[in-house]
Coordinates of N, CA and C in Angstrom, one line a residue:
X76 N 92.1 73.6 114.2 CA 91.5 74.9 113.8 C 92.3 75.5 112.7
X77 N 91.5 75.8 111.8 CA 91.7 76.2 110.6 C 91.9 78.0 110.8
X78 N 93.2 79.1 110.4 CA 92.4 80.3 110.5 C 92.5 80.5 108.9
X79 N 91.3 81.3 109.1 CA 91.1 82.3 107.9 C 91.0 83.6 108.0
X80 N 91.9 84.4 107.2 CA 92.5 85.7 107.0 C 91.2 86.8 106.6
X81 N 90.7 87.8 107.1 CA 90.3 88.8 106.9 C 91.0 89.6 105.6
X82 N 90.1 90.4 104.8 CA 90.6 90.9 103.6 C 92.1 91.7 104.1
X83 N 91.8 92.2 105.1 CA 92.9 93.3 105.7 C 94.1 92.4 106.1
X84 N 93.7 91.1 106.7 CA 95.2 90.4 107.2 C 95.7 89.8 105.9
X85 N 94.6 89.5 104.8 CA 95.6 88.4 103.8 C 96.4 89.4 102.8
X86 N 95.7 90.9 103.1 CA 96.6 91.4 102.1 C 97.8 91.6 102.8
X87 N 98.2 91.7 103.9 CA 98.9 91.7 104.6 C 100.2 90.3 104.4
X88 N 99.8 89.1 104.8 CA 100.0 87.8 104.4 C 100.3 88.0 102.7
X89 N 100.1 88.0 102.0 CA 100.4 87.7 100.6 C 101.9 88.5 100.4
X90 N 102.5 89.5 101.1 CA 103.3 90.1 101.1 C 104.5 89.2 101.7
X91 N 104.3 88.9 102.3 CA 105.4 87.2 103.1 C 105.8 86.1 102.1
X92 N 107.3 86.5 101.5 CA 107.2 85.6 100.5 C 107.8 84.0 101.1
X93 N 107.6 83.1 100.6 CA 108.2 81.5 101.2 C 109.2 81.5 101.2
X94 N 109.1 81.0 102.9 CA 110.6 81.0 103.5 C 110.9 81.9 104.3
X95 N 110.4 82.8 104.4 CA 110.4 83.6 105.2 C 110.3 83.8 106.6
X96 N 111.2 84.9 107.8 CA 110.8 84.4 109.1 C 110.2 85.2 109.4
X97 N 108.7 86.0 110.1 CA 109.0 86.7 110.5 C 108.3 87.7 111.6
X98 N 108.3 88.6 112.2 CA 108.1 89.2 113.3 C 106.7 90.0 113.3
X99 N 105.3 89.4 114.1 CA 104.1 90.4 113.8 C 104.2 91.2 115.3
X100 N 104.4 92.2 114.5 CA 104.4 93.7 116.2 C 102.8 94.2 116.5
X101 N 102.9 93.9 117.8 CA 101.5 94.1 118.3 C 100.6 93.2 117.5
X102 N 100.7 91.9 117.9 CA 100.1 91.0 117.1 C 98.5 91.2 117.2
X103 N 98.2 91.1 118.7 CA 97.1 90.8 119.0 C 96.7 89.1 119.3
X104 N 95.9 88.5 118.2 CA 95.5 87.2 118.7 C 96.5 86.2 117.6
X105 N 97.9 87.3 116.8 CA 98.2 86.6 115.9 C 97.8 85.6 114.6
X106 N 97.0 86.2 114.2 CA 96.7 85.4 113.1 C 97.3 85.3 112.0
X107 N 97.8 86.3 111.4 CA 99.0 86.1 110.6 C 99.9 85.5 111.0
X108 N 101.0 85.7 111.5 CA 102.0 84.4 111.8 C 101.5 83.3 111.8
X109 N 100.0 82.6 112.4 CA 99.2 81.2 112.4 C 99.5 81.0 111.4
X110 N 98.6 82.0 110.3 CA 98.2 81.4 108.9 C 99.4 81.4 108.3
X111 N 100.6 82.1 108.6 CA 101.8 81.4 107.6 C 102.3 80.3 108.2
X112 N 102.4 79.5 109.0 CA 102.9 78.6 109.8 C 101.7 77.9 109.3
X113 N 101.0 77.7 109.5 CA 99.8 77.0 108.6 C 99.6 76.3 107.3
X114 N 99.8 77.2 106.5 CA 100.0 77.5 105.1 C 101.5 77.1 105.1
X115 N 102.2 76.7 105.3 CA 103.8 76.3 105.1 C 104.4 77.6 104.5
X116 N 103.9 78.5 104.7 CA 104.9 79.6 104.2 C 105.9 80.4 104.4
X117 N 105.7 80.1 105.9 CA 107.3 80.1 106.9 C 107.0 78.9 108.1
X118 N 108.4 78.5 108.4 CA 108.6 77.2 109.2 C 108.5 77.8 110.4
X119 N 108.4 79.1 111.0 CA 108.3 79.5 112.5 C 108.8 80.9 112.5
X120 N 108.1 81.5 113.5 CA 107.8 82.9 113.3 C 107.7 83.7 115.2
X121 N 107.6 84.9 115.1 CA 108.0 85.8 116.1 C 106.7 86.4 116.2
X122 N 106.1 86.6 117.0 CA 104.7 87.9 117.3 C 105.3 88.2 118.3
X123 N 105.1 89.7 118.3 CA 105.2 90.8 120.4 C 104.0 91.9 120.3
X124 N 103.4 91.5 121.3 CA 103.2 92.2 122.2 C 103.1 93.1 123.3
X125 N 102.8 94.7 123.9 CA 103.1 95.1 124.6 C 101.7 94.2 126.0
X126 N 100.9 93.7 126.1 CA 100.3 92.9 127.4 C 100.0 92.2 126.7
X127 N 100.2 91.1 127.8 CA 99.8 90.0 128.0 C 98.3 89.2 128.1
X128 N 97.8 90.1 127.9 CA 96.3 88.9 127.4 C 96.4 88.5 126.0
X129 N 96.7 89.5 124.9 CA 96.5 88.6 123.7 C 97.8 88.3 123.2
X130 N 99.1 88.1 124.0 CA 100.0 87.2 123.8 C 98.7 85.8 124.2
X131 N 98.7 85.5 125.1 CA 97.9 84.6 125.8 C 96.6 83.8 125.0
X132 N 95.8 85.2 124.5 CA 94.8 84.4 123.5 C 96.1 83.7 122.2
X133 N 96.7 84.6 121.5 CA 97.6 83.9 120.4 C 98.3 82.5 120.8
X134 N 98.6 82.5 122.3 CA 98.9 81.0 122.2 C 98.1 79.9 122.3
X135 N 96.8 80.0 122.6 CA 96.3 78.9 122.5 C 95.5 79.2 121.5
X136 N 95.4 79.9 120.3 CA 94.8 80.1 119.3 C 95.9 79.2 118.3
X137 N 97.5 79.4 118.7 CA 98.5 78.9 117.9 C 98.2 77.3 118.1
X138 N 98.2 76.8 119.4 CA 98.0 75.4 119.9 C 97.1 74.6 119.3
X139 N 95.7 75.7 119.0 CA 94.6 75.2 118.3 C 94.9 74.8 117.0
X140 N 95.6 75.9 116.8 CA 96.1 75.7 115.2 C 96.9 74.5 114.7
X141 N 97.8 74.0 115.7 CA 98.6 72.9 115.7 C 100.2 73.6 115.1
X142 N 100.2 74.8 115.4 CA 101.4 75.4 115.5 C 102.3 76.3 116.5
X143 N 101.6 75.8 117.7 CA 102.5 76.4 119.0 C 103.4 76.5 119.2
X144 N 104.2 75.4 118.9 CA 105.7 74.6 118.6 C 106.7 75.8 118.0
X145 N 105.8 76.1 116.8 CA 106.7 77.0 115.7 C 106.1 78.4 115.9
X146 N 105.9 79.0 117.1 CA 105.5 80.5 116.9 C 106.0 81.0 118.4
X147 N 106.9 81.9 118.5 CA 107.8 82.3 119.4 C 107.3 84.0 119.8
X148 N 106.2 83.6 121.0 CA 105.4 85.2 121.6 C 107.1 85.5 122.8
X149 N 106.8 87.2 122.2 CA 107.2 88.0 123.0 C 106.6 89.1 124.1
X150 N 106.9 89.3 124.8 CA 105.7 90.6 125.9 C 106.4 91.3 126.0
X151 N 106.7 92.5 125.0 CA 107.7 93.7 125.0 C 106.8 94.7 123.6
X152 N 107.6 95.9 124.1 CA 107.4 97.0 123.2 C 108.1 96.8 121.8
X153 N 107.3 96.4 120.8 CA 107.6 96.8 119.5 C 108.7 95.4 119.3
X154 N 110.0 96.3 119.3 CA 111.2 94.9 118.7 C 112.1 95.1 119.8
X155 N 111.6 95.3 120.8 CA 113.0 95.0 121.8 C 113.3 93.9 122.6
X156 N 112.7 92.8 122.1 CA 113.2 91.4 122.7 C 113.2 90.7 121.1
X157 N 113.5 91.3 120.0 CA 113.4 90.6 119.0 C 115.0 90.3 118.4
X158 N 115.2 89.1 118.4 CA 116.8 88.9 117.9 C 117.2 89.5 116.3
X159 N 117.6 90.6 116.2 CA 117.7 91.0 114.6 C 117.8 90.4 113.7
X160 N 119.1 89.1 114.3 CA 119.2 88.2 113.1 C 118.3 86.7 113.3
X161 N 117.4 86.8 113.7 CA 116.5 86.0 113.9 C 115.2 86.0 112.9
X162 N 114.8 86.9 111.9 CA 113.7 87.3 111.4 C 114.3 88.0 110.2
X163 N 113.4 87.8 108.8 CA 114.0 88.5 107.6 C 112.9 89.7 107.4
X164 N 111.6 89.7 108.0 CA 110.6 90.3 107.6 C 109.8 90.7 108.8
X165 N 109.7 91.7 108.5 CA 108.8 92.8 110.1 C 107.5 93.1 109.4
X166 N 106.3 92.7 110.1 CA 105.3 93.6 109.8 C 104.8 94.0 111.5
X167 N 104.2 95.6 110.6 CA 103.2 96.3 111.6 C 102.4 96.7 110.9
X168 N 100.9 96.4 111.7 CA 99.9 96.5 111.1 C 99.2 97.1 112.1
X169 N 97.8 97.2 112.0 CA 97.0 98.0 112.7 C 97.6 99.0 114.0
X170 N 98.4 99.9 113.6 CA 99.5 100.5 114.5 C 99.2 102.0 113.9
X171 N 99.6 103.3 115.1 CA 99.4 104.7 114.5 C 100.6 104.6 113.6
X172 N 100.8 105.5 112.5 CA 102.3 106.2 112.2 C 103.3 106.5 113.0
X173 N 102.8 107.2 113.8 CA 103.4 107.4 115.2 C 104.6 106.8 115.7
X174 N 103.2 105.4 116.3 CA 104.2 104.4 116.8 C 104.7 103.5 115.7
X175 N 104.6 103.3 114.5 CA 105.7 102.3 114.1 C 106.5 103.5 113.5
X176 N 106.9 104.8 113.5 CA 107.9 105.3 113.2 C 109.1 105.4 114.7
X177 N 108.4 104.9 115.8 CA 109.2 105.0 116.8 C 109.8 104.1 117.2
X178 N 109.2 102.8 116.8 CA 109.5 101.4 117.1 C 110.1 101.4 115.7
X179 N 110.5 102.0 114.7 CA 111.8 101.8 113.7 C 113.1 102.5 114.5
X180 N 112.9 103.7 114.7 CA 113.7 104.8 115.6 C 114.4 103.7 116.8
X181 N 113.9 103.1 117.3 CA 114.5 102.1 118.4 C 114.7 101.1 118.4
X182 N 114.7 100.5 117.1 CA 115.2 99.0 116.5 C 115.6 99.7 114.9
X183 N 116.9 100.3 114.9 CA 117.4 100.4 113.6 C 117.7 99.6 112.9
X184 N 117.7 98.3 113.3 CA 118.3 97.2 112.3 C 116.8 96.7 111.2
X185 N 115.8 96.9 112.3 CA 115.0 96.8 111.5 C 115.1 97.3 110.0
X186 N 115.4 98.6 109.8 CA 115.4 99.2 108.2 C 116.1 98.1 107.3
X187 N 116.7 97.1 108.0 CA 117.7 96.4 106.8 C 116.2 95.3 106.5
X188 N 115.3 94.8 107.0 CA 114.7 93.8 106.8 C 113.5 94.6 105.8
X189 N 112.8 93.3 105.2 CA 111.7 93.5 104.8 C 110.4 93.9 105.4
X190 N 109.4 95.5 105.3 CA 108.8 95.9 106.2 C 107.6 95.6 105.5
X191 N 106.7 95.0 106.2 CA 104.9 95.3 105.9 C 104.3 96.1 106.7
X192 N 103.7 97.5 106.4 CA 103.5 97.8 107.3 C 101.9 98.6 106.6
X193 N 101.1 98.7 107.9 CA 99.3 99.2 107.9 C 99.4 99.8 108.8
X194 N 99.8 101.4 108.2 CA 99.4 102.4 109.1 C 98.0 102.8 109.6
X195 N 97.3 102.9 110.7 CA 95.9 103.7 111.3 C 95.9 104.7 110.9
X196 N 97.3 105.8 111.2 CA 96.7 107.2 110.9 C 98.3 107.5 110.4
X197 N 98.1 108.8 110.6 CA 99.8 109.6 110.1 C 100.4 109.0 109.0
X198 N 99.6 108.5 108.0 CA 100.5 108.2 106.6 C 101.3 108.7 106.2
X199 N 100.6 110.1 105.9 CA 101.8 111.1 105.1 C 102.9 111.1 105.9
X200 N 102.9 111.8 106.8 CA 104.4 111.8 108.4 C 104.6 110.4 107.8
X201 N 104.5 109.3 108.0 CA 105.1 108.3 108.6 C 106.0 107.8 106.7
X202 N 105.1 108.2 106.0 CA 105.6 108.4 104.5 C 107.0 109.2 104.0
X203 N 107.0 110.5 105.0 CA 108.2 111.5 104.9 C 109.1 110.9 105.4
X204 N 108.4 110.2 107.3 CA 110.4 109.7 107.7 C 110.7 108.7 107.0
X205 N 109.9 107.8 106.4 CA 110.6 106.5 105.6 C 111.5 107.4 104.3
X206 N 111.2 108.4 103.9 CA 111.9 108.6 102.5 C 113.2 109.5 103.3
X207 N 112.9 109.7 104.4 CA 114.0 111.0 105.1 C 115.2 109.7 105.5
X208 N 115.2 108.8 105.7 CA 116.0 107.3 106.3 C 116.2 106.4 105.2
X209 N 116.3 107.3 103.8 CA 116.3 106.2 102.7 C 115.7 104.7 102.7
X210 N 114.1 104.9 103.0 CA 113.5 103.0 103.0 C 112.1 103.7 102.0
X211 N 111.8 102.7 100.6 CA 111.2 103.3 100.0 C 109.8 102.2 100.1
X212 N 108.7 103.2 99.4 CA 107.3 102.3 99.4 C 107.7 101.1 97.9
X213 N 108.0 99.9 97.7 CA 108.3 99.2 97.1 C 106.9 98.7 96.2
X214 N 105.9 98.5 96.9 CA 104.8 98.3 96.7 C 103.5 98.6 97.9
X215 N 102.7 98.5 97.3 CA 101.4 99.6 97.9 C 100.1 98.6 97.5
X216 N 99.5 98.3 98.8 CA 97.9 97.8 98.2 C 96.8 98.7 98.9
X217 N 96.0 98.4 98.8 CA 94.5 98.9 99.5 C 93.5 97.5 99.3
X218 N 92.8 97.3 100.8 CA 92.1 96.2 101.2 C 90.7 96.7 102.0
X219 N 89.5 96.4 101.5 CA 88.4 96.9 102.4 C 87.8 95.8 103.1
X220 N 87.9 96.2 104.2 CA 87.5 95.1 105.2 C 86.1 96.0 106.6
X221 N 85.6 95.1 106.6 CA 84.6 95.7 107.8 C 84.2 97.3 107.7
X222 N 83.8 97.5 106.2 CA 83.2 98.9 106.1 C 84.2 99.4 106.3
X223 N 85.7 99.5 105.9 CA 87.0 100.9 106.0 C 87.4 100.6 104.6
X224 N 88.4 101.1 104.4 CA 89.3 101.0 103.7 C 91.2 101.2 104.4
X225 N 91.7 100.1 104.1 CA 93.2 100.1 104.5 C 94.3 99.9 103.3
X226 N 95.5 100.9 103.8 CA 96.2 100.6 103.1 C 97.7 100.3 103.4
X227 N 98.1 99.1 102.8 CA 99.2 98.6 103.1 C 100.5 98.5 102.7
X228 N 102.0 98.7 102.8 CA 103.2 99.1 102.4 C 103.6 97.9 102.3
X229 N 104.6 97.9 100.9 CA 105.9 96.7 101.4 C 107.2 97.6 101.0
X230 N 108.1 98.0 102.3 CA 109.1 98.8 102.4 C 110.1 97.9 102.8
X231 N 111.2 98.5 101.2 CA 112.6 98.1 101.6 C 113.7 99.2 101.4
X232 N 115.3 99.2 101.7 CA 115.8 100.2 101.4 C 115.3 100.5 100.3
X233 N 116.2 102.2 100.0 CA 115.9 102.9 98.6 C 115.8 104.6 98.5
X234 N 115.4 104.9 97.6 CA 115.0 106.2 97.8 C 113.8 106.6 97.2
X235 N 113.1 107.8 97.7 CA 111.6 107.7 97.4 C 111.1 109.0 97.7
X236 N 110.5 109.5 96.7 CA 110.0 111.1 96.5 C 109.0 111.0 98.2
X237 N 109.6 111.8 98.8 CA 108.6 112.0 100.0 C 107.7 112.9 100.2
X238 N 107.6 113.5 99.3 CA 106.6 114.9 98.8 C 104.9 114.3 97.8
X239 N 105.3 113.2 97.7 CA 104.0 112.0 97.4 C 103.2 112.0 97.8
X240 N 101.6 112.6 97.9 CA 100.6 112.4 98.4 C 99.7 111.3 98.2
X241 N 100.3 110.4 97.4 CA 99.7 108.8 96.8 C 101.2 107.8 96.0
X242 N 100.9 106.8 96.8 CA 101.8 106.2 96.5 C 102.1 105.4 95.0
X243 N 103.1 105.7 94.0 CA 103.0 105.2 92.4 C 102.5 104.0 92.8
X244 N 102.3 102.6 93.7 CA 102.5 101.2 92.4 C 100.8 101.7 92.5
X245 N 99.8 102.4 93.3 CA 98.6 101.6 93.5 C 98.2 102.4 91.9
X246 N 99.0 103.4 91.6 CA 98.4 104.0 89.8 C 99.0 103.0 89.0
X247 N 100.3 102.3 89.4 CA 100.8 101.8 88.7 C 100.0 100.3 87.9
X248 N 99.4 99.8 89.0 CA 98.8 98.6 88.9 C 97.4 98.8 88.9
X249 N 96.8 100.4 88.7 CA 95.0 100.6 88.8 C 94.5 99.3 90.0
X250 N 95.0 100.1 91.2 CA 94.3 99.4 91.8 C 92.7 99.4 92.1
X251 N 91.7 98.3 92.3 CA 90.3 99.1 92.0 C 90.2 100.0 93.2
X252 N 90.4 99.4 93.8 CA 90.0 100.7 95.1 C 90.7 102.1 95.1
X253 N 91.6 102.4 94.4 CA 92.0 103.6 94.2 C 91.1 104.7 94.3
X254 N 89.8 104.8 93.2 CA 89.0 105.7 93.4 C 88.3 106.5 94.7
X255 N 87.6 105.0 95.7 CA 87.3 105.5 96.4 C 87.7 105.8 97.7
X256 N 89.2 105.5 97.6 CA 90.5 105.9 98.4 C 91.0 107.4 98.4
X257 N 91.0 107.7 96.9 CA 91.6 109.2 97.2 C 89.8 109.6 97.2
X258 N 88.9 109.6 97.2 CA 87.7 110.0 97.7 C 87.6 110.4 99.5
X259 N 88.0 109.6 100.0 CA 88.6 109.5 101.3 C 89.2 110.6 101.6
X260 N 90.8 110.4 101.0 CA 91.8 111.2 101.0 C 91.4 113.0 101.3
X261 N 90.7 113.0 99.9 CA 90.0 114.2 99.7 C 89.5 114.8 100.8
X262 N 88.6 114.0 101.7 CA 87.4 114.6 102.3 C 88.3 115.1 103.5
X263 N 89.1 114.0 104.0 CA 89.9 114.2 104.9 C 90.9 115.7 105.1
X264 N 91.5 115.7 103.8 CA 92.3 117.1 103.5 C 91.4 118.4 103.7
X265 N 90.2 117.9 103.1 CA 89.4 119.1 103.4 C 89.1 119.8 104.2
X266 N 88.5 118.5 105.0 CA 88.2 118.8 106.5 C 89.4 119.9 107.1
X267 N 90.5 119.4 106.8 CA 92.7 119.9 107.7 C 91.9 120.9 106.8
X268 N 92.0 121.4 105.7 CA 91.8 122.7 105.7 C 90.7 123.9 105.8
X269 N 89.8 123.0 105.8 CA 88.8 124.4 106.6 C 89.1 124.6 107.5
X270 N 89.9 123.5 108.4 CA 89.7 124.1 110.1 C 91.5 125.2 110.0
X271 N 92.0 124.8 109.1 CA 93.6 125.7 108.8 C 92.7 127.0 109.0
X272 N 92.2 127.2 107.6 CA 91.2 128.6 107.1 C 91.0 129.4 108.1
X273 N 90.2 128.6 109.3 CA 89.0 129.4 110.0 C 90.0 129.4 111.6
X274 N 91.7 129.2 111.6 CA 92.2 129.4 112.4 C 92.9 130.8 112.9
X275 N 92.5 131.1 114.0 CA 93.0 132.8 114.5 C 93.7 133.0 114.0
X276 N 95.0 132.3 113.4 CA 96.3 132.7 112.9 C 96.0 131.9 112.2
X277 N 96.1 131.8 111.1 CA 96.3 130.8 110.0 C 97.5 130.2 109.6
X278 N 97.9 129.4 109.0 CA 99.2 128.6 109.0 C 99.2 128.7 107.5
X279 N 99.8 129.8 107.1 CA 99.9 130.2 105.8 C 100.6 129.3 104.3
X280 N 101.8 128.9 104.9 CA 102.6 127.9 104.3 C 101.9 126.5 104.4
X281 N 101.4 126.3 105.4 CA 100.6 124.8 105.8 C 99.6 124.7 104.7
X282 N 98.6 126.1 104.4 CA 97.6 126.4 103.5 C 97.8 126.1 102.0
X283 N 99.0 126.8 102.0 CA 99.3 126.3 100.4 C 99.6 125.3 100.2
X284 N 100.2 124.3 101.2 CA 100.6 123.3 101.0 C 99.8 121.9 100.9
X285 N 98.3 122.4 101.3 CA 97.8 121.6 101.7 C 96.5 121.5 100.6
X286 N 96.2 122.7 100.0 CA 95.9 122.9 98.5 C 96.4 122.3 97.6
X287 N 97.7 122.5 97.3 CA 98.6 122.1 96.3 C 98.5 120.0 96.2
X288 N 98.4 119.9 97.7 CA 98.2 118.4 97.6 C 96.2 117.7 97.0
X289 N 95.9 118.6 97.4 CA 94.0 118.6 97.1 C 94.0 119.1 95.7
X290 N 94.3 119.7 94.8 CA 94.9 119.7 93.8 C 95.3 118.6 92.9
X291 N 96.8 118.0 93.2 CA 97.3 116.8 92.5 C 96.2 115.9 93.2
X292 N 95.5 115.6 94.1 CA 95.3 114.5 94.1 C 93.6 114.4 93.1
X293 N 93.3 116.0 93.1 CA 91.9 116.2 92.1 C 92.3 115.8 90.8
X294 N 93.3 116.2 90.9 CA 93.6 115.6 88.9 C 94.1 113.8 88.8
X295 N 94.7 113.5 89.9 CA 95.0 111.9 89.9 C 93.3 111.4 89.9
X296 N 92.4 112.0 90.8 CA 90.9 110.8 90.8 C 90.6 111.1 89.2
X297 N 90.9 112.5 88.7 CA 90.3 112.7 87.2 C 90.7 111.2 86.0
X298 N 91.9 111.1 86.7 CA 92.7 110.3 85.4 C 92.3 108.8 85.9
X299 N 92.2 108.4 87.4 CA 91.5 107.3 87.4 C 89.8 106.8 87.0
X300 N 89.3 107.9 87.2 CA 87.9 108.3 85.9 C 87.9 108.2 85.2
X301 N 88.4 108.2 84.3 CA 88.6 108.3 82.5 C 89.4 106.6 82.3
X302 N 90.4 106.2 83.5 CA 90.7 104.8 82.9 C 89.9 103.7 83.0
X303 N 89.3 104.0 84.4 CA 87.9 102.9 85.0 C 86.8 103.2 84.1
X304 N 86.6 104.1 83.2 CA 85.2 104.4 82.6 C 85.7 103.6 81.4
X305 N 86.8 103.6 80.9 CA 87.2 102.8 79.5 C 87.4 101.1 79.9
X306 N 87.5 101.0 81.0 CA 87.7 99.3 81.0 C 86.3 98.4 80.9

């Protein structure tokens, strides 16, 4: 059995450079660690899961694959059966902010490795504690897959403006999907602030603050308008 990567896992995958070991949290059916054990891109690799059914699918999905041998399932929360020095590279992927800010909080060694990570929700939050812990966004993609749009981190130490409502490399490198990303962004903000507005007490400082970001990010879609209309 051959797998093949979903736009969202290979962006994921291309971030794993050769040679590499390393650990997918909350794997699910694992298909990333397959496809790099697959692909010869790492010789053996770590998935965990918190239950046991899709450790279970991932092993005989691995078996099928002809890489059961070289892929080592865990049935724990996050990285607490993960040997530190066993792995150079952590990804989390389809996970809230939330939780992979908590599953860093409880495996601090993690911060020394290389992080991939695809947050669900709480960007911004999960954006602030990485710059609050000195681990910076090193690089940034966006992947649309099954009608969404996702976007993906490659975090290593550093330091990093955490007041960033968009992350430099995806301006840096015009990613295409930029446009209809902060399009997104926008609607989203919006929505946080009408419902701020129309609250018994208003959250006055939250208000400005939350403008101020709807703002920069109106004048960032402007300037990606004007570069996408010239190419």
């Amino acid at each position: 059995m051959s797998i093949r990567l979903s736009p969202r896992l290979q962006c994921i995958a291309d971030y794993v450079p050769q040679g590499s070991t390393v650990i997918d949290v909350g794997t699910d059916h694992a298909y990333v660690p397959i496809w790099l054990l697959q692909s010869g891109r790492c010789s053996h690799a770590f998935a965990s899961d918190v239950r046991p059914g899709p450790l279970q699918n991932a092993a005989a999905d691995a078996e099928k694959a002809g890489v059961g041998a070289q892929l080592k399932l865990l049935l724990c929360d996050g990285l607490s059966l993960c040997p530190p020095d066993a792995v150079d590279t952590v990804i989390m992927a389809g996970l809230g902010g939330e939780t992979i800010q908590r599953i860093l909080q409880d495996a601090p060694w993690a911060a020394e490795k290389r992080l991939i990570l695809q947050p669900q929700t709480k960007q911004d939050e999960l954006r602030r504690y990485l710059s609050a812990n000195r681990l910076a966004i090193a690089d940034a993609a966006l992947a649309y897959d099954t009608g969404r749009l996702y976007l993906v981190w490659l975090v290593s130490t550093g330091e990093m403006d955490g007041d960033s409502t968009l992350d430099a490399a995806l301006l840096q490198k015009r990613d295409p999907l930029l446009r209809p990303y902060i399009e997104e962004q926008l609607k989203r903000r919006g929505q946080r602030l009408r419902g701020m507005e129309a609250a018994r007490v208003p959250d006055t400082a939250g208000i400005t603050t939350l403008r101020g970001e709807i703002a920069a990010l109106r004048a960032t879609y402007a300037e990606v308008q004007t570069w996408q209309s010239s190419q």
